[in-house]
CSV table of C-alpha atoms and ligand atoms in Angstrom, one decimal:
chain,number,residue,atom,x,y,z
F,1,MET,CA,-25.6,-5.4,9.6
F,2,ASN,CA,-23.9,-5.7,5.2
F,3,SER,CA,-21.1,-8.2,4.6
F,4,ILE,CA,-19.0,-6.5,1.9
F,5,SER,CA,-19.2,-8.6,-1.6
F,6,GLY,CA,-16.2,-10.3,-3.6
F,7,ALA,CA,-14.4,-10.5,-0.6
F,8,SER,CA,-12.5,-13.8,-0.5
F,9,SER,CA,-13.7,-16.7,1.1
F,10,LEU,CA,-10.8,-16.8,3.4
F,11,HIS,CA,-12.1,-12.9,5.3
F,12,CYS,CA,-15.7,-12.3,6.2
F,13,ILE,CA,-15.8,-9.0,6.9
F,14,THR,CA,-18.7,-6.7,7.3
F,15,GLU,CA,-19.3,-3.4,5.9
F,16,LEU,CA,-18.8,-2.1,9.4
F,17,ASP,CA,-15.9,-3.3,9.6
F,18,ILE,CA,-14.0,-2.7,7.4
F,19,LYS,CA,-14.6,1.0,8.7
F,20,GLU,CA,-13.8,0.8,11.1
F,21,LYS,CA,-10.9,-0.9,10.4
F,22,ILE,CA,-10.0,1.9,8.2
F,23,LYS,CA,-10.5,4.7,11.5
F,24,SER,CA,-8.4,2.4,13.8
F,25,ILE,CA,-4.9,1.8,11.1
F,26,ARG,CA,-5.2,6.5,10.2
F,27,ARG,CA,-5.7,7.0,13.3
F,28,SER,CA,-3.0,4.2,14.4
F,29,VAL,CA,-0.7,5.9,11.8
F,30,ILE,CA,-1.6,10.1,12.4
F,31,GLU,CA,0.0,8.9,16.2
F,32,MET,CA,2.8,7.2,14.9
F,33,ILE,CA,3.7,10.3,13.2
F,34,HIS,CA,3.4,12.7,15.3
F,35,ASN,CA,5.3,11.0,18.2
F,36,GLU,CA,7.9,10.9,15.8
F,37,SER,CA,7.9,12.2,11.9
F,38,GLY,CA,6.8,10.8,9.4
F,39,HIS,CA,5.5,10.3,5.7
F,40,LEU,CA,2.6,11.2,6.4
F,41,GLY,CA,0.5,12.1,2.7
F,42,SER,CA,2.1,9.1,1.3
F,43,SER,CA,1.1,6.5,4.1
F,44,LEU,CA,-2.9,7.9,4.1
F,45,SER,CA,-2.8,7.8,0.3
F,46,CYS,CA,-2.7,3.9,0.7
F,47,LEU,CA,-4.3,2.9,3.6
F,48,GLU,CA,-7.2,1.5,2.5
F,49,ILE,CA,-5.6,-0.3,-1.0
F,50,ILE,CA,-3.1,-2.1,2.0
F,51,THR,CA,-6.6,-2.5,4.6
F,52,VAL,CA,-8.3,-4.0,2.1
F,53,LEU,CA,-5.8,-6.0,0.8
F,54,TYR,CA,-4.5,-7.6,4.1
F,55,PHE,CA,-8.1,-7.6,5.4
F,56,MET,CA,-10.4,-8.7,2.7
F,57,LYS,CA,-8.0,-10.1,-0.4
F,58,MET,CA,-5.0,-11.7,0.8
F,59,ARG,CA,-4.5,-14.9,2.4
F,60,HIS,CA,-1.9,-14.9,4.9
F,61,ASN,CA,-1.5,-16.0,8.8
F,62,PRO,CA,-0.4,-13.0,11.1
F,63,LYS,CA,0.5,-16.0,13.6
F,64,ASN,CA,2.4,-17.7,10.4
F,65,PRO,CA,3.9,-14.9,8.8
F,66,ASN,CA,6.8,-17.5,6.6
F,67,TRP,CA,3.9,-20.4,5.7
F,68,GLU,CA,4.2,-20.7,2.6
F,69,GLU,CA,1.0,-20.4,0.5
F,70,ARG,CA,0.9,-16.9,1.8
F,71,ASP,CA,0.9,-13.9,-1.0
F,72,TYR,CA,3.3,-11.6,-0.3
F,73,PHE,CA,2.7,-7.9,-0.1
F,74,ILE,CA,5.5,-5.7,-1.1
F,75,LEU,CA,5.7,-2.0,-0.3
F,76,SER,CA,7.8,-0.9,-3.0
F,77,LYS,CA,7.0,3.2,-1.7
F,78,GLY,CA,8.7,2.0,1.6
F,79,HIS,CA,7.7,5.3,3.3
F,80,ALA,CA,4.9,4.7,3.6
F,81,ALA,CA,5.7,1.8,6.2
F,82,PRO,CA,3.7,3.9,7.8
F,83,ALA,CA,0.5,2.8,7.2
F,84,LEU,CA,1.7,-0.9,6.5
F,85,TYR,CA,3.0,-1.7,10.4
F,86,ALA,CA,-1.0,-0.5,11.7
F,87,VAL,CA,-2.5,-2.6,9.3
F,88,LEU,CA,-0.4,-5.6,10.1
F,89,ALA,CA,-0.3,-4.5,14.6
F,90,GLU,CA,-4.3,-4.3,13.2
F,91,ALA,CA,-3.9,-8.2,11.6
F,92,GLY,CA,-1.7,-9.3,14.9
F,93,TYR,CA,1.7,-10.0,14.0
F,94,PHE,CA,2.5,-8.0,16.9
F,95,SER,CA,1.1,-6.0,18.8
F,96,LYS,CA,-0.7,-2.4,18.5
F,97,GLU,CA,2.4,-0.9,21.3
F,98,GLU,CA,4.9,-1.8,19.3
F,99,LEU,CA,3.7,1.2,17.0
F,100,LYS,CA,4.9,3.8,19.8
F,101,SER,CA,8.4,3.0,19.2
F,102,PHE,CA,8.3,3.9,15.3
F,103,ARG,CA,11.2,5.3,13.8
F,104,ARG,CA,13.8,4.7,17.3
F,105,LEU,CA,16.4,3.8,18.0
F,106,GLY,CA,17.0,-0.4,18.1
F,107,SER,CA,13.2,-0.3,17.0
F,108,ARG,CA,12.1,-3.0,14.8
F,109,LEU,CA,9.6,-0.3,13.3
F,110,GLN,CA,12.3,1.8,11.1
F,111,GLY,CA,11.4,4.6,8.6
F,112,HIS,CA,11.1,1.9,5.9
F,113,PRO,CA,10.4,-1.4,6.6
F,114,ASP,CA,12.7,-3.5,8.1
F,115,LEU,CA,13.1,-7.5,8.1
F,116,ARG,CA,13.2,-7.8,11.7
F,117,LEU,CA,9.8,-7.3,12.2
F,118,PRO,CA,7.2,-10.1,11.1
F,119,GLY,CA,4.6,-9.6,7.7
F,120,ILE,CA,7.8,-7.7,5.9
F,121,GLU,CA,9.1,-9.9,2.9
F,122,ALA,CA,11.3,-7.7,1.7
F,123,PRO,CA,13.4,-4.4,2.7
F,124,SER,CA,12.4,-1.4,1.2
F,125,GLY,CA,12.8,2.2,0.7
F,126,SER,CA,15.0,2.5,-2.3
F,127,LEU,CA,12.5,3.3,-4.7
F,128,GLY,CA,12.1,1.6,-8.5
F,129,GLN,CA,12.7,-2.3,-6.2
F,130,GLY,CA,9.6,-3.7,-5.6
F,131,LEU,CA,8.1,-4.9,-8.9
F,132,SER,CA,11.2,-6.3,-9.2
F,133,ILE,CA,11.5,-8.5,-6.0
F,134,GLY,CA,7.9,-9.5,-6.7
F,135,VAL,CA,9.0,-11.4,-9.8
F,136,GLY,CA,11.9,-13.0,-8.2
F,137,LEU,CA,8.9,-14.1,-5.5
F,138,ALA,CA,6.2,-14.3,-8.5
F,139,LEU,CA,9.0,-16.7,-10.3
F,140,GLY,CA,9.2,-18.7,-7.1
F,141,ALA,CA,6.3,-19.0,-6.2
F,142,HIS,CA,5.0,-20.1,-10.2
F,143,ASN,CA,8.3,-22.5,-10.5
F,144,HIS,CA,7.4,-24.6,-7.3
F,145,GLY,CA,3.3,-24.8,-7.6
F,146,ARG,CA,2.3,-22.9,-5.0
F,147,LYS,CA,-0.8,-20.3,-5.4
F,148,SER,CA,0.8,-17.4,-4.2
F,149,LYS,CA,-0.4,-13.8,-5.2
F,150,VAL,CA,2.2,-10.8,-5.6
F,151,TYR,CA,0.9,-8.5,-4.6
F,152,VAL,CA,3.5,-5.2,-5.0
F,153,LEU,CA,2.1,-1.4,-4.3
F,154,MET,CA,4.3,1.3,-5.9
F,155,GLY,CA,4.3,5.0,-6.1
F,156,ASP,CA,3.2,7.4,-8.8
F,157,GLY,CA,6.5,9.6,-8.5
F,158,GLU,CA,8.3,5.9,-8.2
F,159,CYS,CA,7.7,5.2,-12.2
F,160,ASP,CA,10.6,7.7,-13.2
F,161,GLU,CA,12.9,4.5,-11.8
F,162,GLY,CA,13.9,2.9,-14.7
F,163,GLN,CA,14.2,-0.6,-12.5
F,164,PHE,CA,11.2,0.2,-12.6
F,165,TRP,CA,10.4,-0.7,-16.6
F,166,GLU,CA,12.8,-2.9,-16.5
F,167,ALA,CA,10.8,-5.1,-14.2
F,168,LEU,CA,7.3,-3.9,-15.9
F,169,MET,CA,9.1,-6.1,-19.2
F,170,THR,CA,10.4,-9.1,-17.9
F,171,ALA,CA,6.6,-10.0,-15.7
F,172,ALA,CA,4.9,-9.8,-19.4
F,173,HIS,CA,8.4,-11.8,-20.6
F,174,LEU,CA,7.5,-14.0,-18.4
F,175,LYS,CA,3.7,-14.6,-18.2
F,176,LEU,CA,3.7,-13.9,-14.4
F,177,THR,CA,0.2,-14.1,-13.9
F,178,ASN,CA,0.1,-14.6,-9.6
F,179,LEU,CA,1.7,-10.4,-10.2
F,180,ILE,CA,-0.6,-7.9,-9.7
F,181,LEU,CA,0.9,-4.2,-8.7
F,182,ILE,CA,-0.7,-1.2,-7.8
F,183,ILE,CA,0.2,2.5,-8.5
F,184,ASP,CA,-0.9,4.5,-6.0
F,185,ARG,CA,-1.3,7.6,-8.5
F,186,ASN,CA,-1.7,10.2,-6.1
F,187,GLY,CA,0.0,12.7,-8.9
F,188,TRP,CA,2.5,13.9,-6.1
F,189,GLN,CA,5.8,12.9,-5.7
F,190,LEU,CA,8.4,14.9,-3.1
F,191,ASP,CA,9.5,17.8,-5.7
F,192,GLY,CA,5.9,18.6,-6.2
F,193,ARG,CA,3.6,17.4,-9.7
F,194,THR,CA,4.2,14.0,-10.8
F,195,GLU,CA,3.2,15.3,-14.4
F,196,GLU,CA,5.7,18.8,-13.6
F,197,ILE,CA,8.9,16.5,-12.6
F,198,LYS,CA,8.2,13.9,-15.2
F,199,LYS,CA,5.8,13.6,-17.6
F,200,LYS,CA,3.8,10.5,-16.6
F,201,VAL,CA,0.6,9.9,-18.4
F,202,PRO,CA,-0.1,8.6,-20.8
F,203,LEU,CA,0.4,6.1,-17.4
F,204,LYS,CA,-2.5,3.8,-18.4
F,205,ALA,CA,-1.2,3.3,-22.3
F,206,LYS,CA,2.3,3.3,-21.4
F,207,ILE,CA,2.3,0.0,-19.4
F,208,GLU,CA,-0.5,-1.5,-21.8
F,209,SER,CA,2.6,-0.9,-23.5
F,210,PHE,CA,4.7,-3.5,-22.4
F,211,GLY,CA,2.4,-5.9,-22.4
F,212,TRP,CA,0.0,-6.0,-19.1
F,213,LYS,CA,-3.7,-5.9,-18.2
F,214,VAL,CA,-4.5,-2.5,-16.6
F,215,TYR,CA,-7.4,-1.3,-14.8
F,216,THR,CA,-7.6,2.0,-12.9
F,217,VAL,CA,-10.0,2.3,-9.4
F,218,ASP,CA,-11.1,5.1,-7.1
F,219,GLY,CA,-8.2,3.9,-4.5
F,220,HIS,CA,-10.1,5.1,-1.4
F,221,ASN,CA,-13.3,3.4,-2.5
F,222,VAL,CA,-13.2,0.2,-0.1
F,223,GLN,CA,-15.5,-1.4,-3.0
F,224,LYS,CA,-14.4,-1.2,-5.6
F,225,ILE,CA,-11.1,-1.6,-4.7
F,226,ILE,CA,-12.1,-5.6,-3.6
F,227,GLU,CA,-13.8,-5.8,-7.1
F,228,VAL,CA,-10.5,-4.7,-9.0
F,229,LEU,CA,-9.1,-7.1,-7.5
F,230,ASN,CA,-11.0,-9.6,-8.5
F,231,GLN,CA,-10.6,-8.5,-11.4
F,232,ALA,CA,-7.1,-8.9,-11.1
F,233,GLU,CA,-7.8,-12.7,-11.3
F,234,ASP,CA,-9.1,-14.3,-13.9
F,235,SER,CA,-5.9,-12.2,-16.3
F,236,ARG,CA,-3.3,-14.1,-18.3
F,237,GLU,CA,-0.9,-11.1,-18.8
F,238,PRO,CA,0.0,-9.0,-15.3
F,239,VAL,CA,-2.0,-7.2,-14.2
F,240,ALA,CA,-1.3,-3.4,-12.9
F,241,ILE,CA,-3.9,-1.1,-11.4
F,242,ILE,CA,-4.0,2.4,-11.1
F,243,ALA,CA,-5.6,3.8,-8.3
F,244,TYR,CA,-6.5,7.0,-8.3
F,245,THR,CA,-5.7,9.1,-4.7
F,246,LYS,CA,-5.2,11.8,-2.7
F,247,LYS,CA,-2.5,12.5,-1.1
F,248,GLY,CA,-3.3,13.4,3.1
F,249,TYR,CA,-5.9,11.7,2.5
F,250,GLY,CA,-8.6,11.6,5.5
F,251,ILE,CA,-7.0,14.9,7.1
F,252,SER,CA,-8.8,17.5,5.0
F,253,PHE,CA,-6.6,20.3,6.1
F,254,LEU,CA,-3.3,17.6,3.8
F,255,GLU,CA,-5.3,16.5,1.6
F,256,ASN,CA,-3.6,16.4,-2.2
F,257,THR,CA,-1.7,19.1,-1.5
F,258,ASN,CA,2.1,17.5,-0.4
F,259,ARG,CA,2.8,19.3,2.4
F,260,GLY,CA,2.4,16.0,4.4
F,261,HIS,CA,5.2,14.8,2.4
F,262,LYS,CA,7.3,14.0,5.8
F,263,ILE,CA,5.9,16.1,8.2
F,264,GLN,CA,5.1,16.3,11.5
F,265,LEU,CA,2.1,17.9,12.2
F,266,ASN,CA,1.8,20.5,15.6
F,267,ASP,CA,-0.3,19.9,18.4
F,268,GLU,CA,-3.6,20.9,17.7
F,269,GLU,CA,-3.4,20.1,14.0
F,270,TYR,CA,-2.6,16.8,15.9
F,271,LEU,CA,-5.7,17.1,17.6
F,272,MET,CA,-7.5,18.8,14.4
F,273,ALA,CA,-6.9,15.9,13.0
F,274,LEU,CA,-7.6,12.8,15.2
F,275,LYS,CA,-10.6,15.1,15.7
F,276,GLU,CA,-12.1,14.9,12.0
F,277,ILE,CA,-10.7,10.8,12.0
F,278,GLU,CA,-13.4,10.0,14.8
F,279,GLU,CA,-16.2,12.4,13.3
F,280,GLY,CA,-15.8,9.2,10.8
F,281,ASN,CA,-14.2,11.6,8.2
I,301,LIG,C1,16.1,5.6,-5.5
I,301,LIG,C2,15.3,7.1,-4.5
I,301,LIG,N1,15.2,8.2,-4.8
I,301,LIG,C3,14.7,9.6,-3.7
I,301,LIG,C4,14.6,8.5,-2.5
I,301,LIG,C5,13.6,9.7,-2.0
I,301,LIG,N2,12.5,9.5,-2.1
I,301,LIG,C6,11.5,8.8,-1.1
I,301,LIG,S1,9.7,9.9,-0.8
I,301,LIG,C7,9.8,10.2,-2.3
I,301,LIG,C8,8.9,10.7,-3.5
I,301,LIG,C9,8.0,9.7,-3.9
I,301,LIG,O1,7.4,9.9,-4.7
I,301,LIG,P1,6.3,9.1,-5.0
I,301,LIG,O2,6.6,7.9,-5.7
I,301,LIG,O3,4.9,9.5,-5.6
I,301,LIG,O4,5.4,8.6,-3.6
I,301,LIG,P2,4.1,9.2,-3.0
I,301,LIG,O5,3.9,11.0,-3.3
I,301,LIG,O6,3.1,8.3,-2.7
I,301,LIG,O7,5.3,9.8,-1.7
I,301,LIG,C10,11.1,10.3,-3.3
I,301,LIG,C11,12.1,11.0,-4.2
I,301,LIG,C12,14.1,7.3,-2.0
I,301,LIG,N3,13.4,7.2,-1.6
I,301,LIG,N4,14.9,6.7,-3.1
């Protein structure tokens, strides 16, 4: 059985294992959102990235979520919470059974991440704030002499928020090399295509001009994601990774469309989606 090359020494995982995990997490996301409603397309575009972080890269302990030396993950695009919840449940932070309570009154699994849930490092959902939170955590870890890395995942539409650009400038000024930003570049935001709502290109050059090292990657290719995360380790500047993704990835009739931005699949679509997952899409 092939093991994934480049996975952190803390994570001994085979190619087959990670594929199975992705399948199971994708199934959980579809089920959770079918039970209620939610941001399906937005969750599916960043699902591989979050899975690779938790199962192949980050130093974390589901049995001791507040372990001081842990790496941090901030889901700045908080509306993709179903993807994070499914990964956290798969990793053992809480039971998979609890996923059924998604968006129910009193549940710890709300439409956006809530600090009551083990594994959640910051409440998020008001777009534009995640990188600032990451800057604070990275600075704190550095000042305490900890090895912790801070990973922030945001949407490309989220780049419209001015606070993001302030945080970029601050991180470069403070030379926060323990901070890694990942942008889910799916090309869509709530109202349409990102370039039509507010032009982002040349996004890479813009972020570089703020003093960051910027990589690009296929955000659905597990091996490429782990490679670029490893490359990010040796940088002397904060690192941003622009991950090219497809909204709704894995469900053919939603893929690369904005229909699934926030949706509740009807029963027929739900069964079709599950069938596609089972068939190993
Ligand atoms: C400050 C703020 N304004 C508006 C919203 C409403 N909102 C939720 S999702 C979304 C679109 C985000 O687009 P993008 O960052 O590209 O994420 P994705 O396409 O991956 O869903 C918006 C505007 C919000 N959550 N926060």
